[in-house]
Coordinates of C-alpha atoms in Angstrom, one line a residue:
Chain A
X1 CA 118.1 173.5 52.6
X2 CA 117.8 176.6 53.1
X3 CA 115.5 178.0 50.3
X4 CA 113.2 175.9 51.7
X5 CA 113.0 177.3 55.5
X6 CA 112.8 179.9 54.4
X7 CA 109.1 179.4 52.7
X8 CA 106.8 179.5 55.1
X9 CA 106.0 176.0 55.7
X10 CA 109.7 175.0 55.9
X11 CA 109.3 177.7 58.6
X12 CA 106.9 175.4 60.4
X13 CA 107.9 172.5 59.4
X14 CA 111.3 174.1 62.4
X15 CA 108.8 175.2 64.5
X16 CA 108.1 171.8 65.1
X17 CA 111.1 170.3 65.7
X18 CA 111.9 173.3 68.0
X19 CA 109.8 172.8 70.3
X20 CA 109.6 168.8 70.6
X21 CA 113.5 169.7 70.8
X22 CA 112.2 171.5 73.8
X23 CA 109.4 169.2 74.8
X24 CA 112.6 166.4 75.0
X25 CA 115.4 168.9 76.8
X26 CA 112.2 169.9 79.9
X27 CA 111.9 166.3 80.0
X28 CA 114.8 165.1 80.4
X29 CA 115.8 168.1 82.7
X30 CA 113.0 167.1 85.4
X31 CA 113.8 163.5 85.0
X32 CA 116.9 164.0 86.0
X33 CA 119.1 165.1 88.9
X34 CA 120.9 163.9 92.1
X35 CA 117.8 162.2 93.6
X36 CA 115.6 159.6 91.6
X37 CA 112.7 160.4 91.4
X38 CA 110.0 157.4 89.6
X39 CA 109.0 159.6 86.6
X40 CA 105.1 158.6 87.4
X41 CA 106.1 161.2 90.4
X42 CA 107.9 163.4 88.3
X43 CA 104.7 164.2 86.5
X44 CA 102.5 163.6 89.5
X45 CA 105.0 166.6 90.8
X46 CA 103.9 168.9 88.6
X47 CA 100.7 168.3 89.3
X48 CA 100.7 168.3 92.4
X49 CA 99.9 165.2 93.3
X50 CA 103.3 163.9 94.6
X51 CA 103.3 161.2 97.3
X52 CA 106.1 162.8 98.2
X53 CA 106.4 166.7 99.6
X54 CA 110.3 165.5 99.1
X55 CA 109.3 164.9 95.5
X56 CA 107.1 168.3 94.7
X57 CA 109.8 170.2 96.1
X58 CA 112.4 168.9 93.9
X59 CA 111.0 168.7 91.2
X60 CA 108.7 172.5 91.5
X61 CA 111.8 174.1 93.1
X62 CA 114.4 172.7 91.7
X63 CA 114.6 171.3 88.1
X64 CA 111.4 173.3 86.8
X65 CA 113.0 177.0 88.3
X66 CA 116.3 175.6 86.8
X67 CA 115.5 174.8 82.4
X68 CA 112.7 177.3 83.1
X69 CA 115.8 180.3 83.8
X70 CA 118.4 177.8 81.6
X71 CA 115.4 178.4 78.6
X72 CA 114.6 182.1 78.9
X73 CA 118.7 182.8 79.5
X74 CA 119.6 180.8 76.3
X75 CA 116.5 182.7 73.6
X76 CA 118.2 186.7 75.5
X77 CA 121.4 186.1 75.1
X78 CA 120.5 183.9 71.8
X79 CA 118.8 187.6 70.2
X80 CA 121.0 190.4 72.6
X81 CA 123.7 188.5 70.1
X82 CA 121.9 188.2 66.9
X83 CA 120.8 192.6 68.2
X84 CA 124.9 193.4 69.0
X85 CA 125.4 192.0 65.8
X86 CA 123.5 193.2 63.7
X87 CA 124.1 197.4 65.1
X88 CA 127.9 196.9 64.5
X89 CA 126.8 193.9 60.5
X90 CA 129.6 192.0 62.5
X91 CA 128.4 188.4 62.8
X92 CA 131.6 187.8 64.9
X93 CA 130.2 190.5 67.7
X94 CA 128.1 189.2 70.7
X95 CA 126.7 190.0 74.7
X96 CA 130.0 190.0 75.9
X97 CA 131.1 193.0 72.5
X98 CA 129.1 195.2 74.5
X99 CA 131.1 194.9 78.2
X100 CA 127.9 194.3 79.7
X101 CA 128.7 190.1 81.0
X102 CA 132.3 192.1 82.6
X103 CA 130.4 195.0 84.0
X104 CA 127.7 193.3 85.7
X105 CA 131.0 190.5 87.2
X106 CA 132.4 193.4 88.2
X107 CA 129.2 194.9 90.5
X108 CA 128.7 191.5 92.2
X109 CA 132.5 190.9 92.8
X110 CA 132.2 195.1 94.4
X111 CA 129.2 194.2 96.4
X112 CA 130.2 190.8 98.0
X113 CA 134.4 192.3 98.9
X114 CA 131.9 195.2 100.6
X115 CA 128.7 194.1 101.8
X116 CA 129.0 190.5 101.6
X117 CA 125.8 190.8 104.2
X118 CA 123.5 191.2 101.4
X119 CA 123.4 187.3 100.1
X120 CA 122.2 186.5 97.1
X121 CA 119.4 189.5 96.2
X122 CA 122.1 192.3 96.8
X123 CA 124.3 189.8 94.4
X124 CA 121.4 189.9 91.4
X125 CA 120.6 193.6 91.9
X126 CA 124.6 194.0 91.8
X127 CA 124.4 192.0 88.4
X128 CA 121.9 193.9 87.2
X129 CA 122.5 197.4 87.5
X130 CA 126.4 196.9 86.3
X131 CA 125.2 195.7 83.5
X132 CA 123.0 197.6 82.9
X133 CA 125.3 201.1 84.0
X134 CA 128.3 199.2 81.3
X135 CA 125.9 199.6 78.8
X136 CA 124.5 203.0 79.6
X137 CA 129.0 204.2 80.1
X138 CA 129.2 202.2 76.1
X139 CA 126.6 204.4 74.8
X140 CA 127.5 207.6 76.2
X141 CA 131.5 207.0 76.4
X142 CA 131.9 205.1 72.1
X143 CA 128.5 205.0 70.5
X144 CA 130.4 205.5 67.3
X145 CA 132.9 202.8 67.4
X146 CA 130.8 200.7 69.9
X147 CA 132.1 196.7 69.2
X148 CA 136.2 198.8 69.9
X149 CA 134.8 200.5 73.6
X150 CA 132.8 197.4 74.4
X151 CA 135.5 194.9 74.1
X152 CA 137.7 197.2 76.1
X153 CA 135.3 198.4 78.9
X154 CA 134.9 195.0 79.4
X155 CA 138.7 194.6 79.1
X156 CA 139.0 197.3 81.8
X157 CA 136.1 196.0 84.1
X158 CA 138.1 191.7 84.4
X159 CA 140.9 193.4 85.1
X160 CA 138.8 195.5 87.5
X161 CA 136.9 192.3 88.6
X162 CA 140.4 190.4 89.3
X163 CA 142.2 193.2 91.2
X164 CA 139.7 192.8 93.8
X165 CA 139.3 188.9 93.8
X166 CA 143.5 189.4 94.5
X167 CA 142.7 191.3 97.3
X168 CA 139.7 189.5 98.9
X169 CA 139.1 186.6 97.5
X170 CA 136.6 184.9 99.1
X171 CA 133.8 185.8 97.3
X172 CA 135.7 183.7 94.5
X173 CA 133.2 181.1 94.5
X174 CA 129.5 183.0 94.2
X175 CA 131.4 184.8 92.1
X176 CA 132.3 182.2 89.6
X177 CA 128.7 181.6 88.7
X178 CA 128.5 185.1 87.3
X179 CA 132.1 184.9 85.8
X180 CA 131.9 182.0 83.8
X181 CA 127.8 181.5 83.7
X182 CA 126.1 178.9 85.7
X183 CA 122.5 177.2 86.1
X184 CA 123.1 175.5 89.7
X185 CA 120.8 175.8 92.5
X186 CA 118.4 177.6 90.8
X187 CA 114.9 178.9 92.7
X188 CA 111.6 180.1 91.5
X189 CA 112.9 183.0 92.8
X190 CA 115.2 183.6 90.0
X191 CA 112.6 182.4 87.7
X192 CA 109.8 184.9 89.2
X193 CA 113.5 187.4 88.5
X194 CA 113.8 186.9 85.0
X195 CA 110.9 185.5 83.4
X196 CA 109.2 190.1 83.0
X197 CA 112.3 190.1 80.9
X198 CA 111.0 187.6 78.1
X199 CA 108.5 190.5 77.5
X200 CA 112.2 192.1 75.7
X201 CA 111.6 189.7 72.9
X202 CA 109.1 190.6 71.0
X203 CA 109.8 194.4 71.6
X204 CA 113.6 193.1 69.6
X205 CA 111.2 191.6 67.2
X206 CA 109.6 194.1 66.3
X207 CA 112.7 195.7 65.1
X208 CA 113.3 193.4 62.4
X209 CA 112.3 195.7 59.9
X210 CA 114.6 198.6 60.7
X211 CA 117.4 196.2 61.2
X212 CA 117.8 194.7 57.7
X213 CA 117.4 198.6 56.6
X214 CA 120.7 199.1 58.4
X215 CA 121.8 196.0 57.3
X216 CA 122.3 197.3 53.6
X217 CA 124.8 199.8 55.3
X218 CA 124.7 203.1 56.5
X219 CA 124.4 205.4 53.5
X220 CA 122.0 202.9 52.7
X221 CA 119.4 202.4 55.4
X222 CA 120.1 206.9 55.1
X223 CA 118.7 206.6 52.1
X224 CA 115.6 204.5 52.7
X225 CA 114.7 206.9 55.7
X226 CA 116.5 205.4 58.6
X227 CA 117.3 207.6 61.4
X228 CA 121.9 205.9 62.5
X229 CA 120.9 207.8 66.1
X230 CA 117.5 206.5 67.2
X231 CA 117.7 203.6 65.8
X232 CA 121.0 202.4 67.3
X233 CA 120.3 203.8 70.6
X234 CA 117.2 201.6 70.5
X235 CA 118.4 198.5 68.8
X236 CA 121.8 198.8 72.1
X237 CA 119.3 199.4 74.5
X238 CA 117.1 196.3 73.9
X239 CA 120.6 194.3 73.4
X240 CA 122.9 195.1 77.3
X241 CA 118.8 195.4 78.9
X242 CA 118.7 191.3 77.2
X243 CA 122.3 191.0 78.2
X244 CA 121.7 192.4 82.0
X245 CA 118.8 190.5 82.2
X246 CA 120.8 186.8 81.9
X247 CA 123.4 187.7 83.3
X248 CA 121.8 188.4 86.6
X249 CA 120.0 184.9 86.2
X250 CA 122.9 182.8 84.9
X251 CA 125.9 184.8 84.1
X252 CA 128.2 185.8 81.3
X253 CA 127.9 182.1 79.8
X254 CA 130.1 182.2 76.7
X255 CA 128.7 181.2 73.1
X256 CA 125.5 180.9 73.0
X257 CA 124.6 184.3 71.6
X258 CA 126.7 183.6 69.0
X259 CA 126.2 180.4 67.9
X260 CA 123.0 180.6 68.5
X261 CA 122.4 183.5 66.0
X262 CA 124.9 181.7 63.6
X263 CA 123.8 178.3 63.6
X264 CA 120.2 180.8 62.6
X265 CA 122.0 182.1 59.7
X266 CA 123.1 179.2 58.3
X267 CA 119.5 177.7 58.7
X268 CA 116.9 180.7 57.7
X269 CA 119.0 182.9 56.3
X270 CA 119.8 186.7 57.1
X271 CA 116.3 188.1 57.6
X272 CA 115.7 189.2 60.7
X273 CA 112.1 189.2 60.5
X274 CA 113.1 185.1 60.8
X275 CA 115.9 185.2 62.1
X276 CA 115.3 187.1 65.4
X277 CA 112.9 184.1 67.1
X278 CA 114.7 181.5 64.8
X279 CA 118.2 182.8 67.2
X280 CA 115.9 183.1 70.4
X281 CA 115.1 179.5 70.6
X282 CA 117.6 178.1 69.3
X283 CA 119.1 180.5 72.2
X284 CA 116.9 178.7 74.8
X285 CA 117.8 175.6 73.6
X286 CA 121.0 175.7 73.5
X287 CA 121.4 176.7 76.8
X288 CA 119.1 173.8 78.1
X289 CA 120.5 171.8 76.9
X290 CA 124.3 172.3 77.4
X291 CA 122.7 172.8 80.8
X292 CA 121.8 168.9 80.9
X293 CA 125.5 167.9 80.0
X294 CA 126.6 170.3 82.5
X295 CA 124.9 168.8 85.2
X296 CA 125.4 165.2 83.5
X297 CA 128.6 164.9 83.5
X298 CA 129.0 166.4 87.2
X299 CA 126.3 163.1 88.6
X300 CA 129.7 160.9 86.3
X301 CA 132.4 162.7 87.8
X302 CA 134.1 159.8 90.0
X303 CA 135.8 159.7 93.2
X304 CA 134.4 163.8 94.1
X305 CA 132.0 164.8 97.3
X306 CA 128.3 164.8 97.7
X307 CA 127.4 168.1 98.1
X308 CA 129.4 168.9 94.3
X309 CA 127.1 171.2 92.9
X310 CA 128.1 170.8 89.8
X311 CA 130.4 171.6 86.7
X312 CA 129.4 175.7 85.3
X313 CA 126.9 175.3 82.0
X314 CA 129.3 178.7 80.7
X315 CA 132.3 175.9 80.9
X316 CA 130.1 173.5 78.8
X317 CA 129.1 176.4 76.6
X318 CA 132.4 177.1 75.8
X319 CA 134.1 174.2 75.5
X320 CA 131.7 172.9 72.8
X321 CA 131.0 176.0 71.4
X322 CA 134.0 177.0 70.5
X323 CA 134.5 174.4 67.8
X324 CA 131.1 174.3 67.0
X325 CA 131.9 178.3 66.2
X326 CA 134.8 177.5 64.1
X327 CA 132.4 174.8 62.0
X328 CA 130.1 176.9 61.4
X329 CA 132.2 179.9 60.0
X330 CA 134.1 177.5 57.7
X331 CA 131.1 176.0 56.5
X332 CA 129.8 179.8 56.1
X333 CA 133.0 180.7 54.1
X334 CA 131.9 177.8 52.3
X335 CA 128.8 178.8 50.9
Chain B
X1 CA 111.4 228.8 24.1
X2 CA 111.8 226.9 26.6
X3 CA 109.8 225.4 28.9
X4 CA 109.4 226.3 32.4
X5 CA 111.3 224.5 34.8
X6 CA 110.5 223.4 38.4
X7 CA 113.7 222.9 40.4
X8 CA 113.6 220.1 42.4
X9 CA 116.7 219.7 44.2
X10 CA 119.2 222.4 45.4
X11 CA 122.0 223.3 47.1
X12 CA 122.2 226.5 47.8
X13 CA 125.6 227.6 49.1
X14 CA 126.1 223.9 49.9
X15 CA 129.3 222.9 51.6
X16 CA 130.3 219.2 52.0
X17 CA 133.2 216.8 53.6
X18 CA 134.2 213.7 55.6
X19 CA 135.4 214.1 59.0
X20 CA 136.9 217.8 59.3
X21 CA 137.8 217.5 55.7
X22 CA 136.0 220.2 53.6
X23 CA 136.0 218.8 50.2
X24 CA 133.6 221.2 48.8
X25 CA 133.5 224.7 50.0
X26 CA 130.3 226.3 49.0
X27 CA 128.4 224.9 45.7
X28 CA 125.1 226.4 44.7
X29 CA 123.8 223.8 42.3
X30 CA 119.9 224.0 41.2
X31 CA 119.0 220.5 40.2
X32 CA 115.2 220.9 37.2
X33 CA 113.3 218.1 36.8
X34 CA 113.3 215.1 34.3
X35 CA 116.5 216.0 33.8
X36 CA 119.5 213.7 33.6
X37 CA 122.6 215.5 35.2
X38 CA 125.7 214.1 35.0
X39 CA 128.7 215.1 37.4
X40 CA 131.9 214.1 36.5
X41 CA 135.5 215.3 38.0
X42 CA 138.7 213.7 38.7
X43 CA 139.0 211.6 42.2
X44 CA 139.0 213.8 44.9
X45 CA 137.1 216.6 42.9
X46 CA 134.0 216.2 45.6
X47 CA 131.5 214.6 43.0
X48 CA 130.5 211.5 45.5
X49 CA 130.8 213.9 48.5
X50 CA 128.5 216.5 47.0
X51 CA 125.7 213.8 45.8
X52 CA 126.0 212.1 49.8
X53 CA 125.3 215.4 50.5
X54 CA 123.0 216.3 48.6
X55 CA 121.0 212.4 49.4
X56 CA 121.0 213.9 53.2
X57 CA 123.5 210.8 54.1
X58 CA 126.6 213.1 54.9
X59 CA 125.6 216.3 56.9
X60 CA 126.2 219.2 54.8
X61 CA 128.7 221.6 56.4
X62 CA 127.4 224.7 55.3
X63 CA 124.9 225.9 53.0
X64 CA 121.5 223.4 52.9
X65 CA 119.9 221.2 50.7
X66 CA 116.5 222.7 49.1
X67 CA 114.3 219.3 48.0
X68 CA 111.2 221.2 45.5
X69 CA 112.1 223.8 47.7
X70 CA 112.8 223.7 51.0
X71 CA 115.1 222.6 52.9
X72 CA 116.0 218.6 52.9
X73 CA 115.7 218.5 56.9
X74 CA 112.4 220.6 57.0
X75 CA 110.9 216.4 56.1
X76 CA 111.4 212.8 58.4
X77 CA 114.3 211.2 57.1
X78 CA 111.3 208.4 55.6
X79 CA 109.3 211.1 53.9
X80 CA 112.5 212.4 51.8
X81 CA 112.6 209.0 51.0
X82 CA 110.0 208.5 49.1
X83 CA 110.9 211.1 46.8
X84 CA 114.1 210.5 46.8
X85 CA 116.4 207.3 45.4
X86 CA 120.1 207.0 46.4
X87 CA 123.0 204.7 45.3
X88 CA 125.3 204.8 47.2
X89 CA 129.0 202.8 46.6
X90 CA 128.9 201.8 49.8
X91 CA 126.2 199.5 50.7
X92 CA 126.8 196.5 52.6
X93 CA 126.0 192.5 51.6
X94 CA 124.3 191.1 54.9
X95 CA 125.6 188.2 55.1
X96 CA 123.1 185.7 53.3
X97 CA 120.9 187.8 52.0
X98 CA 119.4 187.2 48.5
X99 CA 118.8 189.4 45.9
X100 CA 115.0 189.3 46.5
X101 CA 115.5 191.0 50.2
X102 CA 117.4 193.6 49.1
X103 CA 115.6 194.4 46.7
X104 CA 112.7 194.1 49.3
X105 CA 114.3 196.8 51.1
X106 CA 113.2 199.7 48.8
X107 CA 109.8 199.3 49.7
X108 CA 111.0 200.6 53.5
X109 CA 110.0 204.1 53.5
X110 CA 106.9 203.5 51.1
X111 CA 105.2 201.0 52.7
X112 CA 107.0 201.9 56.6
X113 CA 108.9 199.2 59.4
X114 CA 105.9 198.1 60.2
X115 CA 104.8 196.5 56.8
X116 CA 107.9 195.7 56.7
X117 CA 107.0 192.8 58.8
X118 CA 105.5 190.9 56.4
X119 CA 107.1 189.8 53.4
X120 CA 107.3 191.7 50.1
X121 CA 107.2 190.2 46.8
X122 CA 104.9 193.0 44.9
X123 CA 104.0 193.4 41.3
X124 CA 106.6 197.3 42.3
X125 CA 109.8 194.3 43.1
X126 CA 109.5 192.1 40.2
X127 CA 109.6 195.4 37.6
X128 CA 112.6 196.3 39.4
X129 CA 114.2 193.1 39.2
X130 CA 113.0 193.2 35.2
X131 CA 114.4 195.9 34.6
X132 CA 117.8 195.6 35.7
X133 CA 117.5 191.9 34.1
X134 CA 117.6 189.9 37.3
X135 CA 114.5 187.8 37.9
X136 CA 116.2 184.7 36.7
X137 CA 119.1 185.6 39.7
X138 CA 116.8 187.1 42.5
X139 CA 117.2 184.0 44.7
X140 CA 120.6 183.8 44.7
X141 CA 122.9 184.6 47.4
X142 CA 123.9 188.5 46.4
X143 CA 127.4 187.1 47.9
X144 CA 127.6 184.6 45.4
X145 CA 127.2 187.1 42.2
X146 CA 129.5 188.8 40.5
X147 CA 130.2 192.6 40.6
X148 CA 127.8 193.8 38.3
X149 CA 125.4 191.5 39.8
X150 CA 125.5 193.2 42.9
X151 CA 125.5 197.0 41.5
X152 CA 122.8 195.7 39.6
X153 CA 121.0 194.2 42.6
X154 CA 121.8 197.8 44.6
X155 CA 120.3 199.5 41.7
X156 CA 117.1 196.7 41.7
X157 CA 116.6 198.2 45.2
X158 CA 117.2 202.4 44.6
X159 CA 114.4 202.3 41.0
X160 CA 111.9 199.7 44.2
X161 CA 111.1 202.6 45.9
X162 CA 109.4 204.4 43.9
X163 CA 111.0 207.8 43.2
X164 CA 110.7 210.8 41.3
X165 CA 114.3 212.0 42.0
X166 CA 117.4 209.1 41.3
X167 CA 121.0 209.8 43.2
X168 CA 122.8 207.3 41.5
X169 CA 126.9 207.1 42.8
X170 CA 129.0 206.2 39.8
X171 CA 126.4 203.5 38.8
X172 CA 127.9 202.2 35.7
X173 CA 131.0 200.5 38.1
X174 CA 131.9 197.1 37.8
X175 CA 129.1 196.7 35.2
X176 CA 130.1 194.8 32.0
X177 CA 129.9 196.7 29.0
X178 CA 126.6 195.3 27.9
X179 CA 125.2 196.6 31.7
X180 CA 126.4 199.4 31.1
X181 CA 124.6 200.2 28.1
X182 CA 121.8 198.7 30.0
X183 CA 121.9 200.5 32.4
X184 CA 121.9 204.1 30.7
X185 CA 119.5 203.7 28.3
X186 CA 117.1 202.6 31.7
X187 CA 117.9 205.7 33.6
X188 CA 116.7 207.3 30.0
X189 CA 114.4 205.9 30.0
X190 CA 112.6 206.6 33.8
X191 CA 114.0 210.2 32.4
X192 CA 112.1 210.7 29.1
X193 CA 108.9 208.6 30.1
X194 CA 108.1 208.6 33.9
X195 CA 109.9 212.2 34.0
X196 CA 111.5 211.2 36.5
X197 CA 115.1 213.0 37.4
X198 CA 118.1 211.6 38.0
X199 CA 121.8 213.0 38.8
X200 CA 124.4 210.1 39.1
X201 CA 128.4 210.7 39.1
X202 CA 130.3 209.0 36.4
X203 CA 133.3 208.5 34.9
X204 CA 133.4 207.8 30.9
X205 CA 132.9 211.4 29.9
X206 CA 132.1 209.8 26.6
X207 CA 129.1 207.8 28.9
X208 CA 127.5 211.2 30.2
X209 CA 127.9 213.4 26.7
X210 CA 125.6 210.3 25.4
X211 CA 123.3 209.8 28.0
X212 CA 123.0 212.7 30.1
X213 CA 120.8 216.7 29.4
X214 CA 124.0 218.3 31.4
X215 CA 127.6 217.8 32.5
X216 CA 128.8 218.9 35.4
X217 CA 132.3 219.2 36.0
X218 CA 134.0 219.6 39.3
X219 CA 137.6 220.2 40.4
X220 CA 138.9 221.0 43.9
X221 CA 135.6 221.6 44.8
X222 CA 134.6 223.7 43.1
X223 CA 132.2 223.5 39.4
X224 CA 134.3 224.4 36.6
X225 CA 131.9 223.9 33.9
X226 CA 128.0 223.1 33.7
X227 CA 126.3 223.2 31.0
X228 CA 125.3 220.7 28.4
X229 CA 126.9 218.4 26.6
X230 CA 128.2 220.4 23.5
X231 CA 129.6 222.8 26.0
X232 CA 131.1 221.3 28.9
X233 CA 133.2 218.0 26.5
X234 CA 135.8 220.7 25.6
X235 CA 139.4 220.0 25.1
X236 CA 139.7 223.5 27.1
X237 CA 137.7 222.4 29.9
X238 CA 139.2 218.1 29.5
X239 CA 142.4 220.2 29.6
X240 CA 141.2 222.5 33.0
X241 CA 139.6 219.9 35.0
X242 CA 140.9 216.3 34.1
X243 CA 144.7 217.8 33.4
X244 CA 143.9 215.7 29.3
X245 CA 145.0 216.8 25.8
X246 CA 142.0 216.0 23.7
X247 CA 140.2 215.8 20.8
X248 CA 136.1 216.7 20.2
X249 CA 135.2 215.1 18.2
X250 CA 130.3 213.9 16.6
X251 CA 129.7 211.0 18.3
X252 CA 129.3 209.5 14.9
X253 CA 125.9 207.9 16.2
X254 CA 124.0 210.6 17.5
X255 CA 126.6 213.8 17.2
X256 CA 127.0 213.9 20.6
X257 CA 130.0 215.4 21.2
X258 CA 133.0 212.6 21.9
X259 CA 136.6 213.0 23.1
X260 CA 139.7 210.7 22.6
X261 CA 142.9 212.2 24.1
X262 CA 145.1 213.0 22.3

């Protein structure tokens, strides 16, 4: 199967399937929700011709941003995963290996504890700054053994976060979104803050041929003329920025950054020129699909108050992602 | 009358090592164009460390590496990679990569990162696959192949670099006898027909004596003997460098020195 998918025709077919799946998922997102809107009205709302203003608000200000943020954050997480895995040449690395998610969570908690008045906007900026600062610390402290350093950094930051929450548990509800990852209650502002970061995806893709050479090991890569220092700096910067943007928009969603590259490798192989875009598409589909599940679960839970805003998508990705990963790793070993 | 020679690669007071340990304290070595040089010596003698330092994979701990008479650091790494190909021992098999995808990487220095964004399958790769006998295995996954087949894939990648100088670190490792002979003949042919300069680390002394123009015997990071096989593969050198008591006789096919342990 993989040999066939590596050929251009196979890749076009794969792209067509991905587009179709994406269209179905987007449609499902737009059509489902707590308030039931006739499908004709959803289409009308998209075209700006809904019969009721409330429909337009629900579709354009709630459902559309939610699915768009899910797609974009999923793609960014997956690409961050590919890049981090490429740097350490370990397919079990993922965006959280950099500690970036933990840094974002700590920054958000600290902001909410110290300055609760800053609200959502402040939390967004804090998570972004926290994530990027963690990346900078990682580079300064442990660029040579960065997987170990990143994991340790993440553990320390998470411990500090827990400590802060023990001292002041008021922000726990808000911060859960960053700790677990959630796409509930996304607004057009969230989308507006996230989409410019999608420019990182072509940048990551442009690194693909260098990543292919790097994947042969440092000695072979130097032999081919790569300079490890500058390459790793750029790749890590792009990876951290991708992860930071995704985490700021959707929180530290687990497993998408790990599973999407894995499935990608299973489908098209290890060639980063193909893997980067394929993993991006898979990450987008996986996160928005998981969000659909998260949303459906929350609607179907009986006996709960109507104001339940839904299961966080991060819980779904972790619950589904862990067994999927185990089966993928076992399949990889058999292949 | 010896023809005039050109030094293409040289260590000038070169000190080499890993991390904090210095393995080679200070060494001068000049490699002439169009020759095959074999670095021999016991384990830990510094031959691989020396080779990787000459290849600018390891930074020198002192002294300089000269490529075509100029410090190797004067050229960008990718320019060096167009002149000098390296076969390291520590190459990593990327998960799921095929032989062709690995050999393709050898085209990186010539084509650059932007041209390499397009899939390559050119005559240079074809030739490298053919010379290493890998045409039939080209689309197999590297991690499904034997150690010897993988080793040939790495050699093919190095050949696809099309460089005038090849530095090979234990190229015959993992190869069966037949493929060892094929590889040594390939190396000899590259040198004799294309004027390619080869420096390689070899463990098999008889193989080194048969296919190399020059043997450099190292022990404890210093050169203990250096010259044509007849001058280096001798009982006194074998005793001093390897602690081996041996008889050296002319090999029955080529008449080159051939050693048998006593």
